[in-house]
CSV table of C-alpha atoms in Angstrom, one decimal:
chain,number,residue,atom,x,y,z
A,1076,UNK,CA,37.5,23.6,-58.9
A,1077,UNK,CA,34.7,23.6,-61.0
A,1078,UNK,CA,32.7,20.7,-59.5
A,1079,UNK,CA,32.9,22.4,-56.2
A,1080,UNK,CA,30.5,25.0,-55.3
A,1081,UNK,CA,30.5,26.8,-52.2
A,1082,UNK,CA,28.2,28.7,-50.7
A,1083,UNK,CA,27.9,31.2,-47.9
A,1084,UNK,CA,24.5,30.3,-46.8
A,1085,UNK,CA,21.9,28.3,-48.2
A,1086,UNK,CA,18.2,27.1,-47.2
A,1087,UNK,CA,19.8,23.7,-48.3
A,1088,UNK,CA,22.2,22.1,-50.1
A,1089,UNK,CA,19.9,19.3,-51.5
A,1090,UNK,CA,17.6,22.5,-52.6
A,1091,UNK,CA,20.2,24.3,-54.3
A,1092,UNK,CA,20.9,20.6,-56.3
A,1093,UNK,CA,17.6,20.6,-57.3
A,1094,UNK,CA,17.5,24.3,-58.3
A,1095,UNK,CA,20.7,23.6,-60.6
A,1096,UNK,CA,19.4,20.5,-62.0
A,1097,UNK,CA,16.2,22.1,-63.4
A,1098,UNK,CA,17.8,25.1,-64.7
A,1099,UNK,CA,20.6,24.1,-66.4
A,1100,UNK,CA,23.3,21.1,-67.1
A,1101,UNK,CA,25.3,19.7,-64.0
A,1102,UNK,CA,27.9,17.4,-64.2
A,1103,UNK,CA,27.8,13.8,-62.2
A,1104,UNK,CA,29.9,14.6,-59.4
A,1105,UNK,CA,28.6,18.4,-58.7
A,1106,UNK,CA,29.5,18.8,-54.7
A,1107,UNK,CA,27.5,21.9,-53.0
A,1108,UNK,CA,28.9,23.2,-49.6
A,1109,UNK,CA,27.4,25.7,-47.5
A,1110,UNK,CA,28.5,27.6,-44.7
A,1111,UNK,CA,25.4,27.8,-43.0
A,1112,UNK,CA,22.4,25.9,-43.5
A,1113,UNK,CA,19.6,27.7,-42.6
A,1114,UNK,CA,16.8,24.7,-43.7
A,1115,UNK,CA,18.5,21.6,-43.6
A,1116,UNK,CA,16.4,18.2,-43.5
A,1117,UNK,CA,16.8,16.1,-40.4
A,1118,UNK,CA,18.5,18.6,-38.4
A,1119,UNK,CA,16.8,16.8,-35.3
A,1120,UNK,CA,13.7,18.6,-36.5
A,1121,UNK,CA,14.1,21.8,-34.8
A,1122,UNK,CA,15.8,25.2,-35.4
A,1123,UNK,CA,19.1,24.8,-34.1
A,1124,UNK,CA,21.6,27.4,-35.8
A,1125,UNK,CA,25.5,25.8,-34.8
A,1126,UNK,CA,28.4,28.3,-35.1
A,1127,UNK,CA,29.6,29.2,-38.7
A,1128,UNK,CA,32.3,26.5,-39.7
A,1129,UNK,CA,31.6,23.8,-37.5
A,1130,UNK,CA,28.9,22.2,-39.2
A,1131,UNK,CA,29.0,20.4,-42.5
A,1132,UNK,CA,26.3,20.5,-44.9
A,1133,UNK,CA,26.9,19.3,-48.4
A,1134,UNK,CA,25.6,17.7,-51.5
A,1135,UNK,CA,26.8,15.5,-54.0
A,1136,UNK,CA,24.8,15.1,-57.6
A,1137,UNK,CA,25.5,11.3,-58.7
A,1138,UNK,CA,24.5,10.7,-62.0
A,1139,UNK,CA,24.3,6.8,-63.1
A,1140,UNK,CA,24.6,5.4,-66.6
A,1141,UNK,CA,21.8,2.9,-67.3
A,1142,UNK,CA,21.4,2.3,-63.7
A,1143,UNK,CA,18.1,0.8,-62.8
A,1144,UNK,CA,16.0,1.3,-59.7
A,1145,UNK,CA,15.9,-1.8,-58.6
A,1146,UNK,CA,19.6,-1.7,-57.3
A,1147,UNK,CA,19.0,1.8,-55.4
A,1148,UNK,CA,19.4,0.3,-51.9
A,1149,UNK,CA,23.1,0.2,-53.1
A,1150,UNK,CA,23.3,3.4,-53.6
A,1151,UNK,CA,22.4,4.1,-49.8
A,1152,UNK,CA,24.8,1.7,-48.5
A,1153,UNK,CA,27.7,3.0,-51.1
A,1154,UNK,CA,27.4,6.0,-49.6
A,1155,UNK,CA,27.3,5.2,-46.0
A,1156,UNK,CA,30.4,3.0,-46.5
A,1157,UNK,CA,32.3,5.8,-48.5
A,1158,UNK,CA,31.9,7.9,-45.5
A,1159,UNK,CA,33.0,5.3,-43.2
A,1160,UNK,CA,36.1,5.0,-44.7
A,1161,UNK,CA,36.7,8.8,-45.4
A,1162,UNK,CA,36.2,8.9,-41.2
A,1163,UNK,CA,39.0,6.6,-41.4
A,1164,UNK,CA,41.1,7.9,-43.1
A,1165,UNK,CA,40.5,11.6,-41.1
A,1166,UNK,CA,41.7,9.4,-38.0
A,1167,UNK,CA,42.5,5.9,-38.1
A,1168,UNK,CA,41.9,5.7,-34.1
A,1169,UNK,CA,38.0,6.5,-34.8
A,1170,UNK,CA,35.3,3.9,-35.3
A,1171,UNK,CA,32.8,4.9,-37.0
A,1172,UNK,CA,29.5,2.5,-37.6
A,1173,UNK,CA,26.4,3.0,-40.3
A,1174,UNK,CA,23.1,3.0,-38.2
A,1175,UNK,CA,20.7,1.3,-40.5
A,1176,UNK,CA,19.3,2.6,-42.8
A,1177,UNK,CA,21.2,6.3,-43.0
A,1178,UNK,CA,22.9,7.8,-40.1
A,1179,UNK,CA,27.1,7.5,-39.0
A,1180,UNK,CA,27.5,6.7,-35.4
A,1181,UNK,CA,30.4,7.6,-33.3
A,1182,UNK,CA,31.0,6.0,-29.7
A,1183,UNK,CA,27.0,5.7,-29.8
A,1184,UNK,CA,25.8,9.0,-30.1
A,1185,UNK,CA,25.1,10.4,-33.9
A,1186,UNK,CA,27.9,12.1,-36.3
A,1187,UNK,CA,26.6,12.4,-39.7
A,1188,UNK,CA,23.1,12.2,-41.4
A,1189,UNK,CA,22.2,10.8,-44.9
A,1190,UNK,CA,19.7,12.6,-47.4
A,1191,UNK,CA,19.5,11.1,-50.5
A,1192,UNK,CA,16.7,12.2,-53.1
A,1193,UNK,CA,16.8,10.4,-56.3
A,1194,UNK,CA,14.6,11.2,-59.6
A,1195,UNK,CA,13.4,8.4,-61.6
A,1196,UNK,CA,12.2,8.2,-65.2
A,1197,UNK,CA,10.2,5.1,-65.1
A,1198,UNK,CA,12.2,2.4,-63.8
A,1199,UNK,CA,15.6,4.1,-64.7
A,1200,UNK,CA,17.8,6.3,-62.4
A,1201,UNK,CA,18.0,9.5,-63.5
A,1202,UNK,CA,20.0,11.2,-60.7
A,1203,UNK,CA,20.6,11.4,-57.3
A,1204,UNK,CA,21.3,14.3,-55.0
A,1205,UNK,CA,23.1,13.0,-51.6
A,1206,UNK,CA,22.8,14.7,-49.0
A,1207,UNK,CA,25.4,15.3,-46.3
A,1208,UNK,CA,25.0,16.7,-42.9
A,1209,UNK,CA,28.2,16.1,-40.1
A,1210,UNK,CA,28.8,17.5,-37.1
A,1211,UNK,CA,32.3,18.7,-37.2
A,1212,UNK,CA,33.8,21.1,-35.1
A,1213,UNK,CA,30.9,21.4,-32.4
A,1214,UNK,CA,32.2,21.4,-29.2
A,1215,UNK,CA,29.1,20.6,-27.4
A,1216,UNK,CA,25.4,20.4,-28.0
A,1217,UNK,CA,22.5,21.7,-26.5
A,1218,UNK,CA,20.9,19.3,-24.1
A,1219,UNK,CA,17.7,19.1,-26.1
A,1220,UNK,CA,19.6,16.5,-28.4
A,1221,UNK,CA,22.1,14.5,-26.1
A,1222,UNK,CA,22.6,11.9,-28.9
A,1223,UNK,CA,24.8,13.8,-31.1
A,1224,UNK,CA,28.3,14.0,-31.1
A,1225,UNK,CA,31.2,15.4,-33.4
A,1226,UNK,CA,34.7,14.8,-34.7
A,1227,UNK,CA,35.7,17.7,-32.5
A,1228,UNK,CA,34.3,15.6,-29.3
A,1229,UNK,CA,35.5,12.6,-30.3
A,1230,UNK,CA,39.4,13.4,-31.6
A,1231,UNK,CA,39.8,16.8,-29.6
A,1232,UNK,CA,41.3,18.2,-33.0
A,1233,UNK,CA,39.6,20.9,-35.3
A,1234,UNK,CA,38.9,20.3,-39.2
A,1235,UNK,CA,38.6,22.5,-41.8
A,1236,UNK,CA,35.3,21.6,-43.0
A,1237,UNK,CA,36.1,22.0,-46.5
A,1238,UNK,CA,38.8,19.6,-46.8
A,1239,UNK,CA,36.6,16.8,-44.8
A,1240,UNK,CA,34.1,17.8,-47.6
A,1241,UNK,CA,36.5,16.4,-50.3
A,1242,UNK,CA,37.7,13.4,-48.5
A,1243,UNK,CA,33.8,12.3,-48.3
A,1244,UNK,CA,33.4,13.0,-52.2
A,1245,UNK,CA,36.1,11.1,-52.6
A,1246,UNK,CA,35.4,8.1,-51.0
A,1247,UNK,CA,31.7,8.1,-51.9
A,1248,UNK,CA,32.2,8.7,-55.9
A,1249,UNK,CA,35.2,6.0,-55.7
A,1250,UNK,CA,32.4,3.5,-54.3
A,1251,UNK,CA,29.3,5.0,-56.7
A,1252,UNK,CA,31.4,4.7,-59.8
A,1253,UNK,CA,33.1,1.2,-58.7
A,1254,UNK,CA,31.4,-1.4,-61.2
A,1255,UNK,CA,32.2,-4.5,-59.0
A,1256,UNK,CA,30.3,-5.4,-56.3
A,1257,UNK,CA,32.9,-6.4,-53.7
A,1258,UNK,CA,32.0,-4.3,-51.0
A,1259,UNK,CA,29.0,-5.4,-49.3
A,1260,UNK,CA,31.0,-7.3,-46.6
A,1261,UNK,CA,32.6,-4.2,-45.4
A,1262,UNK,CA,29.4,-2.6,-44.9
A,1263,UNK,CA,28.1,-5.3,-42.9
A,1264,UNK,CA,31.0,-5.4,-41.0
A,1265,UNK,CA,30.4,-1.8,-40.4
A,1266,UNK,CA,26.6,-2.0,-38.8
A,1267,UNK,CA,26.3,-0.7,-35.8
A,1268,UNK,CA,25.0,-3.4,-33.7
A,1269,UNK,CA,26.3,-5.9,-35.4
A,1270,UNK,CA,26.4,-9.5,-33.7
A,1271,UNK,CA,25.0,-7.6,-30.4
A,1272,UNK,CA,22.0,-7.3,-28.8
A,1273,UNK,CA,19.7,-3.8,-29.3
A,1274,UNK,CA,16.5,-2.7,-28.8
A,1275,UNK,CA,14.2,-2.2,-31.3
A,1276,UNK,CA,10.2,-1.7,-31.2
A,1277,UNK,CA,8.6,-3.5,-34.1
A,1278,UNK,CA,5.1,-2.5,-34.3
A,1279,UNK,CA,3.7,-2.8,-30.9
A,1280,UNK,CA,6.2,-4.8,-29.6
A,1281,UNK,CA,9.5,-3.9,-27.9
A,1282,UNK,CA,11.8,-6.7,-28.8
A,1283,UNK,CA,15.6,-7.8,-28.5
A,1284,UNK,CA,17.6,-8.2,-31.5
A,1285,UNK,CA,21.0,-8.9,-33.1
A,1286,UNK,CA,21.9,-7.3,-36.6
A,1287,UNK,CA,23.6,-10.0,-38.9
A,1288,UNK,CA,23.5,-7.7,-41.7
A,1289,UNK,CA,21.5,-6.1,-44.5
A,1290,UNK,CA,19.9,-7.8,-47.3
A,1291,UNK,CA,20.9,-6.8,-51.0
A,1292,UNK,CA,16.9,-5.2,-50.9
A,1293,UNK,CA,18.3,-2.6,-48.3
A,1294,UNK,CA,16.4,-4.7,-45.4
A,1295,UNK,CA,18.3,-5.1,-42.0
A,1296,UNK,CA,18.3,-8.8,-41.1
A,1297,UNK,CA,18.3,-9.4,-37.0
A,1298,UNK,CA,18.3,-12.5,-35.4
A,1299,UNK,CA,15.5,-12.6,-33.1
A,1300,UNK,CA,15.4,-14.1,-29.1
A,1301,UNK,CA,14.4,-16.9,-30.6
A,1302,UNK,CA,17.2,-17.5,-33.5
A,1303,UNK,CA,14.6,-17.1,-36.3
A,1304,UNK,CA,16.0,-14.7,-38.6
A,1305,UNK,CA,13.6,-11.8,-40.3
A,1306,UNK,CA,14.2,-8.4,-42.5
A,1307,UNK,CA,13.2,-5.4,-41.9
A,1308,UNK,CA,12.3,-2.4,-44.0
A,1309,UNK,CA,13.0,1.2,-42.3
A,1310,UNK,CA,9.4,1.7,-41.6
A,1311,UNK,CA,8.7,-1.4,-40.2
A,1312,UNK,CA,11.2,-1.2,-37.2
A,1313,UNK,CA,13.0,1.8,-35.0
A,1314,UNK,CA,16.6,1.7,-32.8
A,1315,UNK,CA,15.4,2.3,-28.9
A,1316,UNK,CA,18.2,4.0,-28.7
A,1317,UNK,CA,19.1,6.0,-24.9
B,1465,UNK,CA,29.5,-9.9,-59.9
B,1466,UNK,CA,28.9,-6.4,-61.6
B,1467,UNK,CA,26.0,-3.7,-61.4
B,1468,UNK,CA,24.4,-4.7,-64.3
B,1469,UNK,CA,24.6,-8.4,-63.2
B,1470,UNK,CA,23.4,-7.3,-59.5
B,1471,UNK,CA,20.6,-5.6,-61.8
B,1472,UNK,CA,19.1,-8.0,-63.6
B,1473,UNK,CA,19.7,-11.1,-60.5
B,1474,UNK,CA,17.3,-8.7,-58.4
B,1475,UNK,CA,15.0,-8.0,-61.3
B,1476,UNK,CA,14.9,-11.4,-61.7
B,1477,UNK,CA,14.5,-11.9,-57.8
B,1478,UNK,CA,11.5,-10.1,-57.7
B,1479,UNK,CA,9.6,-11.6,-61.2
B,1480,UNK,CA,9.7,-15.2,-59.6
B,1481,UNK,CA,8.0,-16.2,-57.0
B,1482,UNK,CA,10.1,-18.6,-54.5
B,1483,UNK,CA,10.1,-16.6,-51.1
B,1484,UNK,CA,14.0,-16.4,-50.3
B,1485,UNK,CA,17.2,-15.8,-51.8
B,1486,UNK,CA,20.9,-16.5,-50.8
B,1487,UNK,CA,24.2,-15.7,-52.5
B,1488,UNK,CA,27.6,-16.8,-51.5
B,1489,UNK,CA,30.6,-17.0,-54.3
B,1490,UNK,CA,33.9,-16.5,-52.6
B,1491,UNK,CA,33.8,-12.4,-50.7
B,1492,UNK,CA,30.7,-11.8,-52.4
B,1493,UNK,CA,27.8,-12.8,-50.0
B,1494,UNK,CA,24.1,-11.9,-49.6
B,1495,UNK,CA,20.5,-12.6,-49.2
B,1496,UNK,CA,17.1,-11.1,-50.1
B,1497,UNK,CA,13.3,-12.1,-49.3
B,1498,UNK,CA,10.8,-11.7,-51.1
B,1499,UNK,CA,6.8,-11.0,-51.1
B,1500,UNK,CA,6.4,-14.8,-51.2
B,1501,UNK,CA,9.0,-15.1,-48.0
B,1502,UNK,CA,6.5,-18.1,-45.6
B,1503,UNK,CA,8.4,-17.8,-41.8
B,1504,UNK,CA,9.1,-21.3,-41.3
B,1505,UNK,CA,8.2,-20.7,-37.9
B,1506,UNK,CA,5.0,-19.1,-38.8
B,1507,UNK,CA,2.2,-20.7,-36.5
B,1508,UNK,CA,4.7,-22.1,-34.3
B,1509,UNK,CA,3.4,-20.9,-30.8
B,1510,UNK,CA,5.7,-18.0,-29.4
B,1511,UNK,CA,5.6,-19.7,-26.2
B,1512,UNK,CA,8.9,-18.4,-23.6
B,1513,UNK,CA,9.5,-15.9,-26.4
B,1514,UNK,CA,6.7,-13.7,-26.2
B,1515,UNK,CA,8.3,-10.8,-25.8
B,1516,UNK,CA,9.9,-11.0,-29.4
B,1517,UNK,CA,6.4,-12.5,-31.2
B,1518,UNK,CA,7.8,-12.6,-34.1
B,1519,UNK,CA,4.7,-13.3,-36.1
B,1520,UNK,CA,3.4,-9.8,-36.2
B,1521,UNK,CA,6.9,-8.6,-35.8
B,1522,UNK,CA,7.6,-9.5,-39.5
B,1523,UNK,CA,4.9,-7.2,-41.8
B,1524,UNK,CA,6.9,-9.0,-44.9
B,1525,UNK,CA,5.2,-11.9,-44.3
B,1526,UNK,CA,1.9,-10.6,-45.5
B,1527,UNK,CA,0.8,-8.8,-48.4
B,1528,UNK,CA,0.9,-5.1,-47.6
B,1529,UNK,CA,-3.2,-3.9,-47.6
B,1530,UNK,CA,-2.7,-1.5,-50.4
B,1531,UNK,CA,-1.8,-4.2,-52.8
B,1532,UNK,CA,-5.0,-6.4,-51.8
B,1533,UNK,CA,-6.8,-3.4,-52.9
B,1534,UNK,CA,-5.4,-2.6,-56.0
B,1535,UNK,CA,-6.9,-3.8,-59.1
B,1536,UNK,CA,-3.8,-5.0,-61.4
B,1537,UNK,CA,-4.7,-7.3,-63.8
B,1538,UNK,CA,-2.0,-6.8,-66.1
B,1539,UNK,CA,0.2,-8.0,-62.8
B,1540,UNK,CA,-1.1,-11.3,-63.0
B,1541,UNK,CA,0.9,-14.1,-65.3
B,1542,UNK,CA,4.1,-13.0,-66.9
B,1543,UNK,CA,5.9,-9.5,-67.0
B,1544,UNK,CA,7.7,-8.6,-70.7
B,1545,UNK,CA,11.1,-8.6,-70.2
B,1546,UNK,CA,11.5,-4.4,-70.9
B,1547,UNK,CA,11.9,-2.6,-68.0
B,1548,UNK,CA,9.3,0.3,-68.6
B,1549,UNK,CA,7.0,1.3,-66.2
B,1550,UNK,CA,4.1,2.1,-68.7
B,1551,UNK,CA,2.3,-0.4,-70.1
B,1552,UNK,CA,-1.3,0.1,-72.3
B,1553,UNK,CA,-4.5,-1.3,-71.1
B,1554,UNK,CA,-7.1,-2.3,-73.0
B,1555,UNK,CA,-9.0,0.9,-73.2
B,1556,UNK,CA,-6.1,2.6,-74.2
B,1557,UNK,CA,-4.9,3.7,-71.1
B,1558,UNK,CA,-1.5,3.9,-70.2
B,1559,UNK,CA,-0.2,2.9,-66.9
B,1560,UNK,CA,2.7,4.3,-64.5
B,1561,UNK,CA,3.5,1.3,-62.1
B,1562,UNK,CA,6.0,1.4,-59.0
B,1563,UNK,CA,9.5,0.5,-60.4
B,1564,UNK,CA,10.2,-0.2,-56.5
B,1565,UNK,CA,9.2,-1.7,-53.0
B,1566,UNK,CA,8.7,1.1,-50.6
B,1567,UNK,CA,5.9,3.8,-49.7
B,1568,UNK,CA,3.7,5.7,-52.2
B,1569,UNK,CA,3.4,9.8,-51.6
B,1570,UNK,CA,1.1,12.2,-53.5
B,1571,UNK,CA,2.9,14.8,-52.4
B,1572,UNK,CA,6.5,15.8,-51.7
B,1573,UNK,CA,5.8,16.8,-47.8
B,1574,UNK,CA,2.5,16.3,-45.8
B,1575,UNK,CA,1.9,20.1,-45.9
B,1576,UNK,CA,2.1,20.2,-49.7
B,1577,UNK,CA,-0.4,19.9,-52.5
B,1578,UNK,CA,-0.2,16.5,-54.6
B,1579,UNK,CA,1.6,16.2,-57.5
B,1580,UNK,CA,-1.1,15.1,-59.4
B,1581,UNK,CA,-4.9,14.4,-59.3
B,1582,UNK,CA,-7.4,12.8,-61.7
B,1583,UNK,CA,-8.2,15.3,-64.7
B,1584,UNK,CA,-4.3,17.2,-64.7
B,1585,UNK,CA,-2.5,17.2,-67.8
B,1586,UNK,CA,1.0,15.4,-67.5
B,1587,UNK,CA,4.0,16.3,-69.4
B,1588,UNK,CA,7.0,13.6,-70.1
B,1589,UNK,CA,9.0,14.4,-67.3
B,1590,UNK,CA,6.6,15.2,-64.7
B,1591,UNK,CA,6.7,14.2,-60.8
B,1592,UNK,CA,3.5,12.3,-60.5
B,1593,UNK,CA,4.5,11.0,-56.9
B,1594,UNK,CA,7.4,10.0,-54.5
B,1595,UNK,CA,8.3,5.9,-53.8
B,1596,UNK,CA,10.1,6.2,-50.3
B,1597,UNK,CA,12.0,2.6,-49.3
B,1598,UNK,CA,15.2,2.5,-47.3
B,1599,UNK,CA,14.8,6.4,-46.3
B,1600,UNK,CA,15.5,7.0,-50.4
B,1601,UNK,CA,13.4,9.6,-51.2
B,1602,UNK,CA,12.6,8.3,-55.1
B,1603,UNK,CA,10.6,11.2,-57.6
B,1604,UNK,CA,8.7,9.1,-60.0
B,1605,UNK,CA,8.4,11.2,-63.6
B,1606,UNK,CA,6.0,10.3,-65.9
B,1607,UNK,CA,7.7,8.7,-69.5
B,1608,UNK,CA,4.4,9.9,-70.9
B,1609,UNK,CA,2.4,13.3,-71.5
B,1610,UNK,CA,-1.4,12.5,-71.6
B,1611,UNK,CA,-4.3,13.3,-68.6
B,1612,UNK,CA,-4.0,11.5,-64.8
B,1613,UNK,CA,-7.6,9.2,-65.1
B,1614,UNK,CA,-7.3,7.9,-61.9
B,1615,UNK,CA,-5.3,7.9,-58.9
B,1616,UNK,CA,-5.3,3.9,-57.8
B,1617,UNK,CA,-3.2,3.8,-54.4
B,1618,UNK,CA,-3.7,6.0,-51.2
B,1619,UNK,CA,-1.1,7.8,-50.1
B,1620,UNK,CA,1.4,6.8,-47.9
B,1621,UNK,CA,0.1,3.1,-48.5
B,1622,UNK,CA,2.9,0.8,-48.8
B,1623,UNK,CA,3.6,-0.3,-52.9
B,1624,UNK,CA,5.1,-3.6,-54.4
B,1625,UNK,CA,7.7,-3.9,-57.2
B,1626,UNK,CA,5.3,-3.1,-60.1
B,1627,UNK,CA,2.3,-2.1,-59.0
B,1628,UNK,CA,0.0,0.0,-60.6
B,1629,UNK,CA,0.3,3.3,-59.6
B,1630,UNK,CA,-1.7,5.9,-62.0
B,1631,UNK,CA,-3.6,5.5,-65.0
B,1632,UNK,CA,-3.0,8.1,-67.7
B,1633,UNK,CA,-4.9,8.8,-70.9
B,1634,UNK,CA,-2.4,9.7,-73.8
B,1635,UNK,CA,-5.1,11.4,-75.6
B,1636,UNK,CA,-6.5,13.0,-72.8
């Protein structure tokens, strides 16, 4: 499989993209998998090495035709959804939810983080590297990050963490290369939060707050205490989350 | 609706200025805001709701700071209708705006030299900076070679749809 790479151990997957990209052609649709991740981004921030096979940490390089930058918050939210439905069809019984803007949720705690690093040319789309990371076959975590969980935890079954690998590219180039944009309501539907009430602190303020969706710009829209209605960008708000 | 459609309906979104947005054609359905967006409740007294004061709790309202300070004058009145990012000044400058909303870095992580400062040569193809929005990490290249004159927004200031980021001299 020529537009599957996998490696034994790699600082990281969205590194070894880059690397490719500058020193040679690589087709849209490139997926890098490695074993072991030894510098992975938002790994909770710390060095936390999980046992060989049970994490996944991949990269996909998406190449758009004549794609401009404006639309890039699609991009994000195609690739959240293609995961959700990849989860979905790993085990129909789970229900995963995309935490706004880039992170899968299981059962509240965190399955699957989003990296995705895009290189523009002016206002045009040269190519994106997205980046994968999913807890897989972990059967526990240490207790310095009790937010995460993974499929192992939540389905009591172990995966071979290449095959999950192919059902995500799957689903995620089926959405990137999908022309029509008919999708957005099953992302919505998909927010965690959705239609219930979270914490959030805005600023200074520690506020209350139901998620009605996200705006075609990428912002989330919440409904505040009061009913008005306001969007978000990610810097401007953070989940309390326990 | 299509890409290229969704394309040019934000592109045109963000040229006009009416402050919101809403799209509903059978399935299809969504909204956006823009810089222009006035909170109809804006001024209205929080009162019970204190707790959520929403005022403050919605930065979209106001211009972000960065674009109060930024000299543009080539923003003002009418954008041409092609989509590149350089446009010449009068003194023969060329300039590298944002093709995005979101957050302006010099440099690809806080611990790492900028890309560029005034008085480096550029090459077509060249990361001059990093536009962050949505947790998209975006590398800006440069469509021109030339020499980086000046430097106009601080890093990690937040940057409008257009706005100038860099002037570069082509003959520099």
């Amino acid at each position: 499989m020529d537009y599957l790479k996998i490696y034994t151990s790699l600082d990281s997957t969205n590194k070894e993209a880059q690397r490719l990209l500058a020193t040679g052609p690589v087709s849209s649709g490139l997926t890098i998998l490695a074993r072991h991740q030894t510098a992975g981004h938002g790994q909770y921030g710390r060095t936390w090495v999980s046992a060989p096979d049970s994490h996944l940490a991949m990269s996909i390089v998406y190449k758009p035709v004549d794609f401009d930058a404006i639309a890039l918050p699609t991009i994000g939210m195609k690739v959240s959804l293609g995961i959700i439905r990849a989860l979905k069809q790993i085990d129909p019984q789970l229900m995963p939810l995309i935490k706004w803007p880039n992170d899968i949720y299981v059962n509240g705690k965190k399955l699957c983080g989003i990296l995705i690093e895009n290189v523009l040319a002016g206002s045009r789309v040269q190519h994106s590297i997205i980046g994968i990371g999913m807890n897989v076959n972990e059967s526990q975590f240490p207790s310095e990050i009790p937010n995460a969980t993974s499929l192992f935890m939540n389905t009591g079954m172990s995966y071979e963490v290449e095959k999950i690998a192919l059902i995500l590219r799957q689903h995620m180039l089926t959405l990137l290369e999908k022309n029509k944009f008919d999708w957005k309501n099953e992302y919505d539907q998909s927010l965690f939060g959705l239609e219930s009430l979270h914490a959030f602190q805005i600023g200074p303020d520690n506020v209350f707050a139901k998620a009605k969706g996200v705006s075609i710009q990428g912002h989330l829209i919440l409904e505040m205490a009061d009913g008005a209605i306001a969007h978000f960008g990610s810097h401007e708000l953070k989940w309390e989350i326990s | 609706m299509e890409t290229k459609e969704l394309q040019e309906l934000l592109k045109l979104i963000n040229r006009l200025e009416f402050g919101e947005f809403k799209y509903k054609q059978g399935d299809i359905e969504f909204s956006a805001r823009t810089k222009h967006y006035q909170s109809p409740r804006a001024g209205i007294p929080s009162g019970q709701f204190q707790q959520t004061s929403l005022p403050q709790a919605a930065p979209v309202l106001s211009p972000p700071p960065a674009q109060a300070q930024s000299p543009s004058p080539a923003n003002a009145g009418s954008q041409s209708e092609e989509s590149t990012a350089e446009k010449a000044t009068a003194d023969n400058l060329i300039e590298i705006r944002s093709p995005i909303v979101g957050t302006f870095y010099r440099s690809g992580s806080p611990d790492k030299p900028p890309y560029v400062k005034p008085g480096d040569a550029i090459e077509v193809g060249s990361v001059v900076c990093i536009v962050e929005a949505m947790k998209l990490f975006n590398e800006i290249e440069s469509e021109v070679s030339g020499k980086i004159v000046k430097v106009v927004v601080e890093d990690a200031s937040p940057v409008e749809y257009d706005q100038l980021l860099f002037l570069v001299d082509p003959n520099g």
